[in-house]
């Protein structure tokens, strides 16, 4: 069979053949990052979303054999930590270690396939990068000392101007910010307004979706002001000291944002111990291999940090800009921000416990837009689970595999799936909802074929034709399983394992048991 020949040649996945060829000749790399999270006691649905979205993209790029690197981490040098541990007698390091373990358990339970988890408290991996970056900006003449007066929201770790506030309060946390006056180092952000604008307008630095591109361009049109770049050490005693000034610590920008390159070993040069071989046999460090990032995935609240401040810092340091920034919206529940007082907080771990990780990944991929706000309620989740996983995919897989099992069909009866190589463009354009709609269209088509042709009724009278129909259905199911790989890797594997036995077998238990 053609399919088997292809498999012999390209390995078990025909899915990868296009990219096998592309990557063989183009040697593409793909570097994707999530924001680094503040050390919250628990990661919430928003974190689960950005992680799942990024994971789907990373898995897709690995499938098509791009040399992929997926980074996430924790933003730990923050004053918030002190507030949280004041009550106990734990020290900062112990507290952060504990939180970081909590983080990593959600990563594991969500099946997030990161290559590295960077922590900004890591003095070996992260601090040398942050300090070297600071020195680069000083060398460029872009750092100066000045008096700072500002309105500071501890929750966002951000200074606001009067005009940013809503009724005198922080627009995100709705708390009155503290008035702060201190002597700080400043970064000449204003100097870079025009060049960043040009890069964004020309899509050299592509901001997706276009609405966010326009938002940041409008901000750039109003002009950028220089920003405070350090804080007195007493505010974050465990922070990174400013080189040459032990009274000050490096403020979030030159600390947190630098994670995207410190994790790659910057500023170490070529041939460091993290190295791998490029096509010419030269040893490359991770930085040389993967920077600039292909995409930083972020939420809409940190657009300015990533699309204005970070590019300005990179330009000042003489480093290339990331290629794109994907800006997703916020997850609400019943149309409202999730909050304890509204009682509408949904814990991703609870959903995983009740429905399984694959169902959570499914919902986030299919029903939450990567470009706008999306909604999730316990009711909407259950409804979609029953309709599209229990009755949809699960039922279809079980019907097809049960027939093939019963009729004693073997793997070689599967005909080559058609249209295997199209539809990547959805994922290339980050349109995960569109991609999922495509998969569910295939599921509906297969359901209709069973309904129209009723093979289960015909086996006794016309076994030859029935087997042909079931073969086609198996090929259809194989195609669905392949498409599902980046989004629902375990379900995809179960289906493919059932199909690729000497004899096709039905799954041991229902893929998605109905919930009442
Ligand atoms: N530490 C900074 C990021 C620094 S990146 C160099 C930070 N951390 S955070 O933990 O507060 O937020 C992490 C991410 O979660 C952000 O991208 C934010 O947009 C996202 N979300 C927080 N609440 C969210 C929702 N309700 N819905 C979707 N994502 C949201 O910001």
Short mmCIF file of C-alpha atoms and ligand atoms in Angstrom, two decimals:
data_model
loop_
_atom_site.label_atom_id
_atom_site.label_comp_id
_atom_site.label_asym_id
_atom_site.label_seq_id
_atom_site.Cartn_x
_atom_site.Cartn_y
_atom_site.Cartn_z
CA UNK A 1 0.00 0.00 0.00
CA UNK A 2 1.11 3.51 -0.79
CA UNK A 3 0.55 4.60 2.78
CA UNK A 4 2.75 1.87 4.15
CA UNK A 5 5.49 2.72 1.68
CA UNK A 6 5.32 6.34 2.74
CA UNK A 7 5.46 5.31 6.34
CA UNK A 8 8.50 3.17 5.71
CA UNK A 9 10.22 6.08 4.06
CA UNK A 10 9.18 8.93 6.31
CA UNK A 11 8.65 7.16 9.63
CA UNK A 12 5.31 6.44 11.30
CA UNK A 13 3.78 9.80 10.43
CA UNK A 14 2.82 10.63 6.93
CA UNK A 15 1.80 13.96 8.47
CA UNK A 16 5.41 15.02 8.56
CA UNK A 17 6.37 14.30 4.97
CA UNK A 18 5.84 17.82 3.58
CA UNK A 19 7.86 19.29 6.36
CA UNK A 20 10.41 16.57 6.33
CA UNK A 21 11.24 17.81 2.87
CA UNK A 22 11.01 21.48 3.83
CA UNK A 23 13.02 21.17 7.00
CA UNK A 24 15.60 19.00 5.31
CA UNK A 25 16.44 21.75 2.90
CA UNK A 26 15.53 24.85 4.84
CA UNK A 27 16.56 23.78 8.33
CA UNK A 28 13.78 25.80 9.96
CA UNK A 29 13.84 26.59 13.64
CA UNK A 30 10.85 27.64 15.71
CA UNK A 31 11.16 29.38 19.07
CA UNK A 32 7.98 30.03 21.03
CA UNK A 33 7.58 31.56 24.49
CA UNK A 34 4.80 32.09 27.03
CA UNK A 35 4.85 34.99 29.48
CA UNK A 36 6.63 34.13 32.70
CA UNK A 37 4.05 33.97 35.45
CA UNK A 38 4.04 35.83 38.73
CA UNK A 39 4.38 33.43 41.61
CA UNK A 40 0.70 32.97 42.39
CA UNK A 41 -0.27 30.25 44.81
CA UNK A 42 -2.34 28.70 42.03
CA UNK A 43 -2.27 29.06 38.30
CA UNK A 44 -5.69 30.04 36.96
CA UNK A 45 -7.66 29.53 33.76
CA UNK A 46 -5.86 32.45 32.04
CA UNK A 47 -2.52 30.76 32.61
CA UNK A 48 -3.93 27.42 31.47
CA UNK A 49 -5.09 29.13 28.30
CA UNK A 50 -1.82 30.74 27.26
CA UNK A 51 0.01 27.52 28.08
CA UNK A 52 -2.34 25.34 26.02
CA UNK A 53 -2.40 27.74 23.10
CA UNK A 54 1.40 27.87 23.01
CA UNK A 55 1.70 24.13 23.50
CA UNK A 56 -0.54 23.42 20.50
CA UNK A 57 1.66 25.65 18.34
CA UNK A 58 4.86 24.07 19.67
CA UNK A 59 3.54 20.54 19.07
CA UNK A 60 2.44 21.46 15.58
CA UNK A 61 5.90 22.78 14.71
CA UNK A 62 7.55 19.66 16.12
CA UNK A 63 5.21 17.52 14.03
CA UNK A 64 6.25 19.27 10.88
CA UNK A 65 9.83 18.76 11.96
CA UNK A 66 10.79 22.32 12.67
CA UNK A 67 13.59 22.39 15.18
CA UNK A 68 11.39 23.70 17.97
CA UNK A 69 12.15 25.27 21.35
CA UNK A 70 9.34 26.04 23.79
CA UNK A 71 10.03 28.24 26.82
CA UNK A 72 7.95 29.15 29.86
CA UNK A 73 8.79 30.21 33.37
CA UNK A 74 8.21 32.25 36.51
CA UNK A 75 8.65 35.97 37.13
CA UNK A 76 9.91 35.82 40.68
CA UNK A 77 11.76 39.03 41.49
CA UNK A 78 8.65 40.87 42.48
CA UNK A 79 7.59 42.79 45.56
CA UNK A 80 4.29 40.89 45.62
CA UNK A 81 6.05 37.83 46.97
CA UNK A 82 6.97 39.72 50.14
CA UNK A 83 3.34 40.61 50.75
CA UNK A 84 2.33 36.99 50.42
CA UNK A 85 4.87 35.49 52.77
CA UNK A 86 4.85 38.17 55.47
CA UNK A 87 2.52 36.11 57.62
CA UNK A 88 4.59 32.90 57.69
CA UNK A 89 8.17 32.30 58.74
CA UNK A 90 9.24 30.91 55.39
CA UNK A 91 12.12 32.56 53.55
CA UNK A 92 11.71 33.90 50.01
CA UNK A 93 13.66 31.10 48.35
CA UNK A 94 11.65 28.33 50.03
CA UNK A 95 8.42 30.10 49.19
CA UNK A 96 9.38 30.51 45.53
CA UNK A 97 10.56 26.90 45.24
CA UNK A 98 7.22 25.71 46.52
CA UNK A 99 5.25 27.87 44.10
CA UNK A 100 7.40 26.85 41.20
CA UNK A 101 6.65 23.20 41.98
CA UNK A 102 2.93 24.01 42.01
CA UNK A 103 3.30 25.63 38.61
CA UNK A 104 5.04 22.65 37.19
CA UNK A 105 2.36 20.26 38.37
CA UNK A 106 -0.24 22.15 36.31
CA UNK A 107 2.12 22.08 33.34
CA UNK A 108 2.38 18.33 33.71
CA UNK A 109 -1.34 17.82 34.19
CA UNK A 110 -2.12 19.96 31.14
CA UNK A 111 0.45 18.00 29.13
CA UNK A 112 2.48 21.11 28.32
CA UNK A 113 5.60 20.10 26.41
CA UNK A 114 8.03 22.88 27.40
CA UNK A 115 11.73 22.49 26.78
CA UNK A 116 12.70 24.76 29.65
CA UNK A 117 11.14 26.43 32.68
CA UNK A 118 13.17 29.56 33.44
CA UNK A 119 12.99 31.18 36.87
CA UNK A 120 14.15 34.78 37.22
CA UNK A 121 15.41 34.00 40.74
CA UNK A 122 17.95 31.67 39.11
CA UNK A 123 21.27 33.36 39.78
CA UNK A 124 23.19 31.11 37.43
CA UNK A 125 20.91 31.02 34.41
CA UNK A 126 19.04 34.30 34.47
CA UNK A 127 20.97 36.90 36.45
CA UNK A 128 24.08 37.09 34.21
CA UNK A 129 21.78 37.80 31.23
CA UNK A 130 19.83 40.54 33.02
CA UNK A 131 23.05 42.19 34.26
CA UNK A 132 24.75 41.98 30.85
CA UNK A 133 21.64 43.42 29.21
CA UNK A 134 21.65 46.35 31.64
CA UNK A 135 25.30 47.00 30.83
CA UNK A 136 24.54 46.99 27.09
CA UNK A 137 21.87 49.66 27.56
CA UNK A 138 24.28 51.74 29.67
CA UNK A 139 26.95 51.38 26.96
CA UNK A 140 24.42 52.61 24.39
CA UNK A 141 23.95 55.74 26.54
CA UNK A 142 20.28 54.89 27.14
CA UNK A 143 20.22 54.75 30.96
CA UNK A 144 20.23 57.84 33.20
CA UNK A 145 19.39 58.66 36.81
CA UNK A 146 16.50 60.92 37.72
CA UNK A 147 13.84 61.65 40.32
CA UNK A 148 10.69 59.68 39.79
CA UNK A 149 7.23 60.52 40.96
CA UNK A 150 4.52 58.11 40.09
CA UNK A 151 1.36 56.26 40.92
CA UNK A 152 2.27 52.65 41.52
CA UNK A 153 -0.09 49.67 41.47
CA UNK A 154 1.53 46.88 43.49
CA UNK A 155 -0.74 44.30 41.89
CA UNK A 156 0.40 45.07 38.32
CA UNK A 157 3.87 46.17 39.41
CA UNK A 158 3.34 49.15 37.15
CA UNK A 159 3.49 52.91 37.40
CA UNK A 160 0.48 54.74 35.99
CA UNK A 161 -0.11 58.34 35.01
CA UNK A 162 -3.30 60.14 36.14
CA UNK A 163 -4.81 59.75 32.67
CA UNK A 164 -4.36 55.95 32.73
CA UNK A 165 -6.51 55.61 35.85
CA UNK A 166 -10.22 54.86 35.86
CA UNK A 167 -11.95 56.93 38.55
CA UNK A 168 -8.58 57.32 40.26
CA UNK A 169 -7.98 53.56 40.31
CA UNK A 170 -5.75 51.08 38.48
CA UNK A 171 -7.72 50.07 35.36
CA UNK A 172 -6.95 46.38 35.87
CA UNK A 173 -7.15 45.82 39.62
CA UNK A 174 -9.46 48.72 40.48
CA UNK A 175 -7.34 49.68 43.51
CA UNK A 176 -6.07 53.18 44.29
CA UNK A 177 -2.35 53.21 43.37
CA UNK A 178 0.31 54.36 45.86
CA UNK A 179 2.00 57.76 45.31
CA UNK A 180 5.71 57.06 45.12
CA UNK A 181 8.68 59.43 44.85
CA UNK A 182 12.14 57.97 44.49
CA UNK A 183 15.44 58.35 42.67
CA UNK A 184 15.63 55.75 39.93
CA UNK A 185 17.47 54.88 36.77
CA UNK A 186 15.53 55.61 33.59
CA UNK A 187 15.62 54.03 30.14
CA UNK A 188 15.36 56.25 27.05
CA UNK A 189 12.30 54.54 25.64
CA UNK A 190 11.16 57.73 23.88
CA UNK A 191 14.19 57.57 21.58
CA UNK A 192 12.89 54.37 19.95
CA UNK A 193 9.28 55.34 19.23
CA UNK A 194 9.71 55.92 15.50
CA UNK A 195 11.81 52.88 14.69
CA UNK A 196 9.50 50.54 16.59
CA UNK A 197 6.58 52.05 14.72
CA UNK A 198 8.26 51.34 11.40
CA UNK A 199 8.99 47.75 12.38
CA UNK A 200 5.40 47.13 13.45
CA UNK A 201 3.84 48.90 10.47
CA UNK A 202 5.91 46.85 8.04
CA UNK A 203 5.21 43.59 9.93
CA UNK A 204 8.95 43.12 10.47
CA UNK A 205 7.64 42.71 14.00
CA UNK A 206 4.24 41.25 13.32
CA UNK A 207 1.54 41.88 15.91
CA UNK A 208 -1.39 39.47 15.62
CA UNK A 209 -4.33 40.12 15.49
CA UNK A 210 -4.57 43.36 13.48
CA UNK A 211 -6.73 45.00 16.18
CA UNK A 212 -3.79 44.75 18.62
CA UNK A 213 -1.41 46.00 15.94
CA UNK A 214 -3.59 49.08 15.55
CA UNK A 215 -3.82 49.51 19.30
CA UNK A 216 -0.05 49.58 19.72
CA UNK A 217 0.41 51.83 16.67
CA UNK A 218 -2.04 54.31 18.20
CA UNK A 219 -0.02 54.25 21.40
CA UNK A 220 3.18 54.84 19.48
CA UNK A 221 1.53 57.74 17.67
CA UNK A 222 0.91 59.38 21.04
CA UNK A 223 4.66 58.94 21.72
CA UNK A 224 6.48 56.88 24.34
CA UNK A 225 7.88 58.38 27.52
CA UNK A 226 11.12 57.30 29.16
CA UNK A 227 10.46 54.67 31.82
CA UNK A 228 11.69 54.02 35.31
CA UNK A 229 14.07 51.10 35.07
CA UNK A 230 15.12 50.42 38.68
CA UNK A 231 13.66 50.43 42.20
CA UNK A 232 15.24 50.96 45.62
CA UNK A 233 16.51 47.64 46.94
CA UNK A 234 14.20 47.74 49.95
CA UNK A 235 11.18 47.23 47.65
CA UNK A 236 12.48 43.92 46.30
CA UNK A 237 15.40 42.79 48.49
CA UNK A 238 15.69 39.51 46.58
CA UNK A 239 15.86 41.33 43.19
CA UNK A 240 18.84 41.68 40.85
CA UNK A 241 21.17 44.52 41.98
CA UNK A 242 21.90 47.28 39.47
CA UNK A 243 25.53 46.87 38.34
CA UNK A 244 27.64 49.38 40.31
CA UNK A 245 24.77 50.57 42.53
CA UNK A 246 23.85 48.16 45.34
CA UNK A 247 21.11 50.53 46.56
CA UNK A 248 18.98 49.79 43.50
CA UNK A 249 17.52 46.65 41.95
CA UNK A 250 16.75 46.14 38.27
CA UNK A 251 13.06 46.79 37.72
CA UNK A 252 10.81 44.30 35.91
CA UNK A 253 11.62 45.32 32.31
CA UNK A 254 15.31 44.55 32.24
CA UNK A 255 14.66 41.55 34.46
CA UNK A 256 11.50 39.69 33.35
CA UNK A 257 11.64 40.46 29.63
CA UNK A 258 15.25 39.38 29.39
CA UNK A 259 14.17 35.82 30.33
CA UNK A 260 13.44 35.19 26.66
CA UNK A 261 17.16 35.32 25.88
CA UNK A 262 18.83 34.53 29.21
CA UNK A 263 17.09 31.14 28.97
CA UNK A 264 18.92 30.62 25.68
CA UNK A 265 22.26 31.23 27.34
CA UNK A 266 22.73 34.83 26.19
CA UNK A 267 25.25 36.55 26.53
CA UNK A 268 27.45 33.50 26.16
CA UNK A 269 28.90 33.36 22.69
CA UNK A 270 28.95 30.64 20.06
CA UNK A 271 30.18 27.23 21.04
CA UNK A 272 28.93 27.26 24.63
CA UNK A 273 28.03 24.06 26.41
CA UNK A 274 24.37 24.30 25.38
CA UNK A 275 25.45 23.99 21.80
CA UNK A 276 24.25 21.91 18.91
CA UNK A 277 25.47 21.56 15.35
CA UNK A 278 24.25 23.81 12.56
CA UNK A 279 24.17 22.42 8.96
CA UNK A 280 27.79 23.43 8.39
CA UNK A 281 28.87 21.53 11.46
CA UNK A 282 29.57 24.64 13.55
CA UNK A 283 28.51 24.35 17.19
CA UNK A 284 25.82 26.85 17.99
CA UNK A 285 24.51 27.95 21.36
CA UNK A 286 20.76 28.02 21.90
CA UNK A 287 20.73 31.79 21.49
CA UNK A 288 22.48 31.72 18.14
CA UNK A 289 20.21 28.95 17.01
CA UNK A 290 16.81 30.18 18.20
CA UNK A 291 16.91 33.96 18.53
CA UNK A 292 14.98 35.91 17.25
CA UNK A 293 11.90 34.19 18.65
CA UNK A 294 9.27 33.25 16.10
CA UNK A 295 6.48 34.14 18.48
CA UNK A 296 5.96 35.51 21.97
CA UNK A 297 2.46 34.47 23.05
CA UNK A 298 1.02 36.99 25.52
CA UNK A 299 -2.26 38.29 26.97
CA UNK A 300 -3.65 41.67 25.92
CA UNK A 301 -2.70 43.31 29.24
CA UNK A 302 1.02 42.97 28.56
CA UNK A 303 1.00 44.18 24.95
CA UNK A 304 2.82 47.47 25.69
CA UNK A 305 5.59 45.64 27.58
CA UNK A 306 6.19 43.29 24.69
CA UNK A 307 5.47 45.43 21.65
CA UNK A 308 7.08 48.70 22.80
CA UNK A 309 9.43 48.31 25.77
CA UNK A 310 11.01 44.96 24.82
CA UNK A 311 11.69 45.95 21.18
CA UNK A 312 13.22 49.25 22.36
CA UNK A 313 15.49 47.39 24.76
CA UNK A 314 16.56 44.96 22.03
CA UNK A 315 17.27 47.81 19.60
CA UNK A 316 19.33 49.59 22.23
CA UNK A 317 21.29 46.39 22.92
CA UNK A 318 21.81 45.83 19.18
CA UNK A 319 19.88 42.55 19.11
CA UNK A 320 17.29 41.41 16.54
CA UNK A 321 13.58 41.84 17.28
CA UNK A 322 11.23 38.87 17.70
CA UNK A 323 9.38 37.98 14.50
CA UNK A 324 5.87 38.07 15.92
CA UNK A 325 3.73 38.57 18.99
CA UNK A 326 0.43 36.74 19.33
CA UNK A 327 -1.89 38.65 21.65
CA UNK A 328 -4.82 36.71 23.06
CA UNK A 329 -7.79 38.06 24.99
CA UNK A 330 -9.05 37.26 28.46
CA UNK A 331 -11.16 34.32 29.56
CA UNK A 332 -14.33 35.39 31.27
CA UNK A 333 -17.02 33.27 32.89
CA UNK A 334 -20.62 34.11 32.11
CA UNK A 335 -19.39 37.36 30.56
CA UNK A 336 -17.61 38.49 33.77
CA UNK A 337 -13.98 38.53 34.82
CA UNK A 338 -13.44 35.48 37.03
CA UNK A 339 -13.32 36.64 40.63
CA UNK A 340 -13.77 35.13 44.06
CA UNK A 341 -16.41 37.68 45.01
CA UNK A 342 -18.56 36.78 41.96
CA UNK A 343 -18.03 33.09 42.75
CA UNK A 344 -17.34 32.35 39.08
CA UNK A 345 -13.71 31.21 39.30
CA UNK A 346 -13.07 27.98 37.40
CA UNK A 347 -9.95 26.13 38.45
CA UNK A 348 -8.29 24.36 35.49
CA UNK A 349 -7.21 21.52 37.78
CA UNK A 350 -10.85 20.87 38.79
CA UNK A 351 -11.83 20.63 35.12
CA UNK A 352 -8.95 18.25 34.44
CA UNK A 353 -10.01 16.08 37.41
CA UNK A 354 -13.59 15.91 36.22
CA UNK A 355 -13.27 15.69 32.43
CA UNK A 356 -9.64 14.81 31.75
CA UNK A 357 -6.86 16.88 30.24
CA UNK A 358 -7.81 16.17 26.64
CA UNK A 359 -11.26 17.65 27.13
CA UNK A 360 -9.78 20.82 28.67
CA UNK A 361 -7.34 21.23 25.79
CA UNK A 362 -10.21 20.60 23.36
CA UNK A 363 -12.42 23.30 24.90
CA UNK A 364 -9.66 25.91 24.99
CA UNK A 365 -8.66 25.18 21.40
CA UNK A 366 -12.14 25.09 19.94
CA UNK A 367 -14.14 27.58 21.97
CA UNK A 368 -11.71 30.25 23.16
CA UNK A 369 -10.54 32.62 20.44
CA UNK A 370 -6.79 33.19 20.29
CA UNK A 371 -7.53 36.76 19.20
CA UNK A 372 -10.38 38.01 21.39
CA UNK A 373 -11.92 37.45 24.81
CA UNK A 374 -13.58 34.08 25.28
CA UNK A 375 -16.05 32.65 27.74
CA UNK A 376 -16.12 29.47 29.79
CA UNK A 377 -18.78 28.33 32.23
CA UNK A 378 -19.29 24.90 33.83
CA UNK A 379 -22.45 24.61 31.69
CA UNK A 380 -20.83 25.54 28.37
CA UNK A 381 -18.00 23.13 29.08
CA UNK A 382 -20.28 20.20 29.86
CA UNK A 383 -22.54 20.90 26.92
CA UNK A 384 -19.66 20.96 24.46
CA UNK A 385 -18.05 17.91 26.06
CA UNK A 386 -21.20 15.82 25.67
CA UNK A 387 -22.10 17.07 22.20
CA UNK A 388 -18.66 17.08 20.56
CA UNK A 389 -16.49 14.68 22.52
CA UNK A 390 -18.79 12.02 24.00
CA UNK A 391 -21.34 12.02 21.14
CA UNK A 392 -19.05 13.43 18.45
CA UNK A 393 -15.48 12.24 18.29
CA UNK A 394 -15.74 9.50 20.95
CA UNK A 395 -18.85 7.94 19.46
CA UNK A 396 -17.51 8.09 15.90
CA UNK A 397 -14.19 6.46 16.82
CA UNK A 398 -15.94 3.76 18.78
CA UNK A 399 -18.41 2.96 15.96
CA UNK A 400 -15.75 2.75 13.26
CA UNK A 401 -13.24 0.79 15.31
CA UNK A 402 -15.90 -1.60 16.65
CA UNK A 403 -17.00 -2.44 13.09
CA UNK A 404 -13.43 -2.92 11.86
CA UNK A 405 -12.67 -5.08 14.92
CA UNK A 406 -15.81 -7.16 14.43
CA UNK A 407 -15.18 -7.71 10.73
CA UNK A 408 -11.60 -8.77 11.48
CA UNK A 409 -10.06 -6.01 9.39
CA UNK A 410 -6.35 -5.41 9.42
CA UNK A 411 -4.22 -2.30 9.04
CA UNK A 412 -3.46 -2.89 5.36
CA UNK A 413 -7.15 -2.46 4.56
CA UNK A 414 -6.83 1.25 5.25
CA UNK A 415 -6.65 3.30 2.11
CA UNK A 416 -4.50 6.38 1.88
CA UNK A 417 -6.14 9.39 3.50
CA UNK A 418 -6.80 12.23 1.12
CA UNK A 419 -6.08 15.89 1.79
CA UNK A 420 -3.52 15.04 4.43
CA UNK A 421 -1.22 17.93 3.77
CA UNK A 422 -3.52 20.93 3.54
CA UNK A 423 -4.98 23.07 6.31
CA UNK A 424 -1.67 23.78 8.01
CA UNK A 425 -2.23 27.39 7.20
CA UNK A 426 -4.72 27.62 10.07
CA UNK A 427 -1.96 26.90 12.54
CA UNK A 428 0.59 28.98 10.65
CA UNK A 429 -1.84 31.87 11.17
CA UNK A 430 -2.46 30.89 14.81
CA UNK A 431 -6.13 30.24 13.93
CA UNK A 432 -6.66 27.33 16.26
CA UNK A 433 -10.45 27.71 16.30
CA UNK A 434 -10.53 27.47 12.48
CA UNK A 435 -8.33 24.39 12.64
CA UNK A 436 -10.65 22.72 15.13
CA UNK A 437 -13.70 23.58 13.00
CA UNK A 438 -11.98 21.82 10.11
CA UNK A 439 -11.47 18.68 12.23
CA UNK A 440 -15.05 18.70 13.41
CA UNK A 441 -16.28 19.09 9.84
CA UNK A 442 -14.43 15.86 9.06
CA UNK A 443 -16.08 14.21 12.06
CA UNK A 444 -19.51 15.30 10.85
CA UNK A 445 -18.73 14.01 7.34
CA UNK A 446 -17.77 10.59 8.70
CA UNK A 447 -20.90 10.49 10.87
CA UNK A 448 -23.01 11.27 7.82
CA UNK A 449 -21.33 8.53 5.80
CA UNK A 450 -22.22 5.97 8.49
CA UNK A 451 -25.77 7.30 8.64
CA UNK A 452 -26.23 7.26 4.85
CA UNK A 453 -24.53 3.96 4.06
CA UNK A 454 -25.42 2.00 7.21
CA UNK A 455 -22.52 -0.48 6.81
CA UNK A 456 -23.38 -2.27 10.09
CA UNK A 457 -26.66 -3.45 8.49
CA UNK A 458 -25.05 -4.80 5.32
CA UNK A 459 -22.19 -7.01 6.46
CA UNK A 460 -24.10 -10.29 6.35
CA UNK A 461 -25.45 -9.77 2.84
CA UNK A 462 -22.60 -7.85 1.26
CA UNK A 463 -19.38 -8.27 3.28
CA UNK A 464 -17.08 -7.08 0.46
CA UNK A 465 -18.76 -3.73 0.00
CA UNK A 466 -19.19 -3.27 3.77
CA UNK A 467 -15.46 -3.77 4.33
CA UNK A 468 -14.75 -1.21 1.63
CA UNK A 469 -16.95 1.37 3.34
CA UNK A 470 -15.40 0.62 6.74
CA UNK A 471 -11.92 0.91 5.21
CA UNK A 472 -12.81 4.35 3.96
CA UNK A 473 -14.13 5.23 7.39
CA UNK A 474 -10.90 3.98 8.99
CA UNK A 475 -8.89 6.17 6.63
CA UNK A 476 -11.13 9.08 7.55
CA UNK A 477 -10.63 8.39 11.24
CA UNK A 478 -6.89 8.15 10.75
CA UNK A 479 -6.90 11.55 9.13
CA UNK A 480 -8.90 12.99 12.04
CA UNK A 481 -6.46 11.48 14.53
CA UNK A 482 -3.52 12.98 12.69
CA UNK A 483 -5.08 16.43 12.69
CA UNK A 484 -5.82 16.10 16.40
CA UNK A 485 -2.22 15.38 17.30
CA UNK A 486 -1.07 18.85 18.37
CA UNK A 487 -4.29 19.59 20.24
CA UNK A 488 -5.27 16.25 21.81
CA UNK A 489 -2.12 14.15 21.64
CA UNK A 490 -3.34 11.31 23.86
CA UNK A 491 -6.64 10.80 22.07
CA UNK A 492 -4.84 10.89 18.76
CA UNK A 493 -2.40 8.24 19.95
CA UNK A 494 -5.14 5.92 21.23
CA UNK A 495 -6.96 6.07 17.89
CA UNK A 496 -3.79 5.54 15.84
CA UNK A 497 -2.74 2.63 18.10
CA UNK A 498 -6.15 0.99 17.58
CA UNK A 499 -5.82 1.41 13.81
CA UNK A 500 -2.21 0.30 13.55
CA UNK A 501 -2.31 -3.16 14.95
CA UNK A 502 -1.95 -6.29 12.86
CA UNK A 503 -5.70 -6.40 13.45
CA UNK A 504 -7.70 -3.24 14.05
CA UNK A 505 -9.12 -3.20 17.58
CA UNK A 506 -11.72 -1.11 19.35
CA UNK A 507 -10.61 1.11 22.27
CA UNK A 508 -10.53 -0.58 25.67
CA UNK A 509 -12.85 2.01 27.16
CA UNK A 510 -14.93 4.89 25.78
CA UNK A 511 -12.71 7.80 24.81
CA UNK A 512 -15.07 10.30 26.41
CA UNK A 513 -17.71 8.91 28.76
CA UNK A 514 -20.93 10.95 28.74
CA UNK A 515 -21.47 13.23 31.75
CA UNK A 516 -24.97 13.69 33.12
N1 LIG B 1 4.88 38.36 34.89
C1 LIG B 1 4.11 39.06 33.93
C2 LIG B 1 4.55 38.72 32.52
C3 LIG B 1 5.98 38.98 32.24
S1 LIG B 1 6.44 38.33 30.69
C4 LIG B 1 8.01 38.78 30.52
C5 LIG B 1 2.63 38.70 34.09
N2 LIG B 1 2.35 37.60 34.79
S2 LIG B 1 0.88 37.10 35.17
O1 LIG B 1 1.06 35.87 35.89
O2 LIG B 1 0.14 38.13 35.83
O3 LIG B 1 0.12 36.86 33.84
C6 LIG B 1 0.57 35.93 32.92
C7 LIG B 1 -0.31 35.86 31.70
O4 LIG B 1 -1.62 35.44 32.06
C8 LIG B 1 -0.45 37.19 30.98
O5 LIG B 1 -0.20 36.98 29.60
C9 LIG B 1 -1.90 37.54 31.16
O6 LIG B 1 -2.42 38.19 30.04
C10 LIG B 1 -2.53 36.18 31.30
N3 LIG B 1 -3.84 36.26 31.96
C11 LIG B 1 -4.14 36.68 33.22
N4 LIG B 1 -5.49 36.60 33.37
C12 LIG B 1 -6.07 36.15 32.24
C13 LIG B 1 -7.36 35.76 31.85
N5 LIG B 1 -8.41 35.87 32.63
N6 LIG B 1 -7.53 35.21 30.61
C14 LIG B 1 -6.47 34.97 29.77
N7 LIG B 1 -5.24 35.30 30.12
C15 LIG B 1 -5.03 36.07 31.25
O7 LIG B 1 1.80 39.41 33.55
#
